[in-house]
Structure formats: C-alpha cells, structure tokens
XYZ file of N, CA and C in Angstrom:
177
model
N 99.761 150.982 133.052
C 100.495 150.427 131.914
C 101.962 150.806 132.085
N 102.823 149.823 131.988
C 104.244 150.093 132.164
C 104.845 150.604 130.868
N 106.072 151.090 131.010
C 106.759 151.630 129.839
C 107.010 150.553 128.785
N 107.329 149.337 129.236
C 107.569 148.239 128.290
C 106.288 147.861 127.542
N 105.148 147.863 128.225
C 103.883 147.549 127.558
C 103.556 148.596 126.506
N 103.820 149.853 126.837
C 103.547 150.926 125.887
C 104.396 150.763 124.628
N 105.689 150.460 124.817
C 106.560 150.278 123.650
C 106.179 149.042 122.849
N 105.657 148.026 123.532
C 105.180 146.833 122.816
C 103.986 147.184 121.939
N 103.048 147.949 122.463
C 101.871 148.354 121.690
C 102.292 149.227 120.508
N 103.195 150.183 120.765
C 103.686 151.041 119.679
C 104.392 150.202 118.622
N 105.198 149.230 119.063
C 105.892 148.356 118.118
C 104.940 147.537 117.272
N 103.880 147.035 117.878
C 102.886 146.250 117.135
C 102.176 147.128 116.114
N 101.802 148.343 116.510
C 101.120 149.252 115.585
C 102.032 149.589 114.409
N 103.294 149.890 114.686
C 104.242 150.206 113.609
C 104.447 148.990 112.707
N 104.536 147.791 113.292
C 104.707 146.572 112.488
C 103.511 146.344 111.573
N 102.300 146.586 112.081
C 101.100 146.409 111.266
C 101.068 147.423 110.131
N 101.438 148.678 110.415
C 101.448 149.708 109.369
C 102.467 149.364 108.288
N 103.661 148.954 108.696
C 104.695 148.584 107.709
C 104.260 147.364 106.903
N 103.693 146.356 107.570
C 103.231 145.156 106.862
C 102.117 145.503 105.882
N 101.201 146.397 106.281
C 100.106 146.826 105.397
C 100.678 147.476 104.147
N 101.680 148.333 104.294
C 102.298 149.019 103.166
C 103.026 148.017 102.259
N 103.769 147.080 102.847
C 104.511 146.091 102.049
C 103.552 145.206 101.259
N 102.480 144.743 101.902
C 101.504 143.886 101.207
C 100.834 144.663 100.077
N 100.494 145.924 100.327
C 99.903 146.744 99.266
C 100.846 146.917 98.081
N 102.124 147.158 98.380
C 103.111 147.310 97.309
C 103.290 146.005 96.541
N 103.320 144.875 97.245
C 103.475 143.582 96.565
C 102.281 143.266 95.674
N 101.067 143.539 96.158
C 99.890 143.289 95.326
C 99.874 144.204 94.107
N 100.315 145.444 94.277
C 100.395 146.355 93.130
C 101.394 145.831 92.104
N 102.537 145.363 92.576
C 103.557 144.826 91.671
C 103.057 143.568 90.974
N 102.409 142.674 91.725
C 101.887 141.455 91.111
C 100.808 141.761 90.077
N 99.936 142.732 90.359
C 98.897 143.107 89.400
C 99.535 143.696 88.151
N 100.596 144.513 88.307
C 101.287 145.087 87.158
C 101.910 143.985 86.305
N 102.539 142.999 86.933
C 103.149 141.888 86.191
C 102.066 141.068 85.485
N 100.938 140.852 86.148
C 99.839 140.108 85.518
C 99.299 140.867 84.316
N 99.149 142.190 84.436
C 98.671 142.981 83.294
C 99.668 142.920 82.142
N 100.969 142.989 82.455
C 101.980 142.880 81.393
C 101.879 141.534 80.677
N 101.681 140.465 81.428
C 101.574 139.136 80.822
C 100.332 139.047 79.937
N 99.217 139.584 80.394
C 97.984 139.558 79.592
C 98.157 140.377 78.320
N 98.783 141.545 78.442
C 99.019 142.390 77.261
C 99.941 141.670 76.278
N 100.957 140.984 76.772
C 101.873 140.262 75.882
C 101.146 139.155 75.131
N 100.291 138.405 75.805
C 99.544 137.324 75.142
C 98.600 137.889 74.094
N 97.871 138.948 74.442
C 96.946 139.561 73.481
C 97.712 140.134 72.296
N 98.864 140.737 72.537
C 99.661 141.301 71.449
C 100.135 140.210 70.489
N 100.541 139.074 71.019
C 100.983 137.969 70.156
C 99.820 137.450 69.321
N 98.647 137.304 69.940
C 97.472 136.834 69.198
C 97.107 137.826 68.101
N 97.083 139.124 68.427
C 96.754 140.147 67.427
C 97.787 140.160 66.317
N 99.056 139.994 66.663
C 100.114 139.964 65.650
C 99.871 138.839 64.640
N 99.581 137.638 65.140
C 99.388 136.515 64.222
C 98.102 136.666 63.411
N 97.057 137.233 64.015
C 95.823 137.472 63.261
C 96.084 138.475 62.147
N 96.757 139.576 62.461
C 97.049 140.582 61.432
C 97.975 140.030 60.362
N 98.950 139.212 60.768
C 99.871 138.630 59.789
C 99.118 137.717 58.821
N 98.157 136.969 59.352
C 97.376 136.094 58.470
C 96.415 136.886 57.595
N 95.877 137.980 58.084
C 94.962 138.794 57.288
C 95.668 139.468 56.120
N 96.865 139.941 56.345
C 97.567 140.707 55.310
C 98.554 139.878 54.495
N 98.582 138.578 54.738
C 99.451 137.710 53.971
C 98.889 137.629 52.541
N 99.764 137.736 51.581
C 99.298 137.667 50.175
C 98.890 136.233 49.857
N 97.861 136.116 48.988
C 97.365 134.797 48.634
C 98.328 134.035 47.731
N 99.235 134.740 47.050
C 100.187 134.069 46.177
C 101.255 133.298 46.914
N 101.592 133.690 48.098
C 102.640 133.072 48.941
C 103.906 133.009 48.150
C-alpha cells in the first residue's frame, strides 16, 4: 500500500466520521424543531379550550 493510498483511506474514514456527526446533529435539530411545533399547536388548542371553558355565560 502506497503512502497516497493510506492517506486516501484515512481521508475517507475521517469524512465518514464527520458526515455521521453532522447528520446526527441535523436530525437532532430537526426533531427539536418538530417537537417545538407540536408543543405550539397543542398549546394553542389548550388555550382556546380553556378560554371557552372559563368564558362567562353572560358575555
């Protein structure tokens, strides 16, 4: 194995490790954003339900 082949293999391994870390970080960020969106929708629904429950009948 020549020196250039060795550096190519090392470069590929490092590229795969970095790509694995970046993809993991992106999926974590996307899951966090999705959870925030779900929490926001549920909070709005709960807000309107509570507002209707505690609204006085006299208006």
